[in-house]
Short mmCIF file of C-alpha atoms in Angstrom, two decimals:
data_model
loop_
_atom_site.label_atom_id
_atom_site.label_comp_id
_atom_site.label_asym_id
_atom_site.label_seq_id
_atom_site.Cartn_x
_atom_site.Cartn_y
_atom_site.Cartn_z
CA LEU E 1 0.00 0.00 0.00
CA CYS E 2 2.74 2.47 0.86
CA PRO E 3 3.96 3.32 -2.67
CA THR E 4 0.42 4.20 -3.76
CA PHE E 5 -0.27 6.27 -0.66
CA SER E 6 3.11 7.97 -0.76
CA GLU E 7 2.91 8.86 -4.45
CA GLY E 8 -0.73 9.90 -4.47
CA VAL E 9 -0.97 11.81 -1.23
CA THR E 10 2.43 13.46 -0.98
CA GLY E 11 3.28 13.68 -4.68
CA GLY E 12 6.05 11.12 -4.23
CA SER E 13 7.92 13.36 -1.78
CA GLY E 14 7.75 10.88 1.09
CA CYS E 15 5.60 8.70 3.26
CA LEU E 16 2.40 10.22 4.58
CA ALA E 17 3.17 8.87 8.06
CA GLY E 18 6.69 10.28 8.02
CA ASP E 19 8.82 8.75 10.76
CA ARG E 20 5.81 6.62 11.73
CA CYS E 21 5.82 4.85 8.35
CA SER E 22 6.39 1.44 9.92
CA PHE E 23 2.92 1.70 11.43
CA ALA E 24 1.21 2.27 8.08
CA HIS E 25 1.90 -0.86 6.06
CA GLY E 26 -1.54 -2.46 6.18
CA ALA E 27 -5.17 -1.46 6.37
CA GLN E 28 -5.52 -1.66 10.14
CA GLU E 29 -2.11 -0.09 10.74
CA LEU E 30 -2.97 2.82 8.47
CA LEU E 31 -6.23 3.41 10.29
CA PHE E 32 -4.47 3.11 13.66
CA SER E 33 -1.88 5.68 12.54
CA ALA E 34 -4.55 8.08 11.28
CA ARG E 35 -6.26 7.99 14.67
CA THR E 36 -3.12 7.99 16.81
CA TRP E 37 -1.19 10.72 14.99
CA PRO E 38 -3.89 12.91 13.41
CA GLU E 39 -1.36 15.65 12.62
CA ALA E 40 0.25 13.29 10.10
CA PHE E 41 -3.11 12.69 8.42
CA PRO E 42 -4.94 16.00 7.87
CA ALA E 43 -8.54 15.59 6.67
CA ARG E 44 -7.64 16.96 3.23
CA HIS E 45 -4.98 14.23 2.89
CA ILE E 46 -7.44 11.55 3.93
CA ILE E 47 -9.82 12.76 1.23
CA ARG E 48 -7.01 12.60 -1.35
CA LEU E 49 -6.08 9.17 -0.02
CA LEU E 50 -9.66 8.00 -0.66
CA ARG E 51 -9.42 9.25 -4.24
CA ASP E 52 -6.11 7.42 -4.68
CA LEU E 53 -7.64 4.21 -3.36
CA LEU E 54 -10.27 4.37 -6.11
CA ARG E 55 -7.50 4.47 -8.72
CA ALA E 56 -5.17 1.99 -7.02
CA PRO E 57 -3.87 -0.80 -9.27
CA PHE E 58 -4.56 -3.46 -6.64
CA GLY E 59 -8.34 -2.99 -6.96
CA ARG E 60 -10.90 -1.98 -4.41
CA PRO E 61 -9.74 -1.13 -0.88
CA PRO E 62 -10.66 -3.46 1.98
CA THR E 63 -14.18 -2.63 3.15
CA GLY E 64 -13.11 -2.04 6.76
CA LEU E 65 -10.34 0.33 5.73
CA TRP E 66 -12.67 2.16 3.36
CA ARG E 67 -15.35 2.71 5.99
CA GLY E 68 -12.78 3.68 8.59
CA LEU E 69 -11.12 6.28 6.36
CA VAL E 70 -14.48 7.73 5.32
CA ALA E 71 -15.55 7.94 8.97
CA GLU E 72 -12.24 9.57 9.92
CA ALA E 73 -12.50 12.13 7.10
CA VAL E 74 -16.09 12.97 7.99
CA ARG E 75 -15.26 13.21 11.69
CA ARG E 76 -12.38 15.61 11.11
CA SER E 77 -13.68 17.60 8.16
CA LYS E 78 -16.68 19.84 7.66
CA GLU E 79 -16.22 19.55 3.90
CA LEU E 80 -18.66 16.70 3.44
CA ALA E 81 -19.09 17.51 -0.24
CA GLU E 82 -15.44 16.58 -0.81
CA VAL E 83 -15.91 13.27 0.96
CA ALA E 84 -19.04 12.58 -1.09
CA THR E 85 -17.16 13.39 -4.30
CA ALA E 86 -14.28 11.13 -3.31
CA THR E 87 -16.63 8.22 -2.66
CA ALA E 88 -19.18 8.78 -5.44
CA ASN E 89 -17.80 6.09 -7.75
CA PHE E 90 -17.23 3.45 -5.11
CA HIS E 91 -19.57 0.46 -4.99
CA GLU E 92 -19.05 -2.40 -2.61
CA PRO E 93 -18.93 -5.84 -4.26
#
């Protein structure tokens, strides 16, 4: 997951989690990191991360991760229209 997140969210300039990268290698770890170190995951980055997940070459994101990231973005952002736009094309299997 990291190369996709790093390239999409930070423009390839580095890992979104920074020095906490080792915590963000899987779905649950990413969600844990987003909740534990919110400063490393601003709401606008979570929204961009959701958009990147839609385009990810490995297919659809895990349902739990998807719901968790959406909930985190909604909880921390008043820009619900952006979250809706980011999720508009997603359909669970």
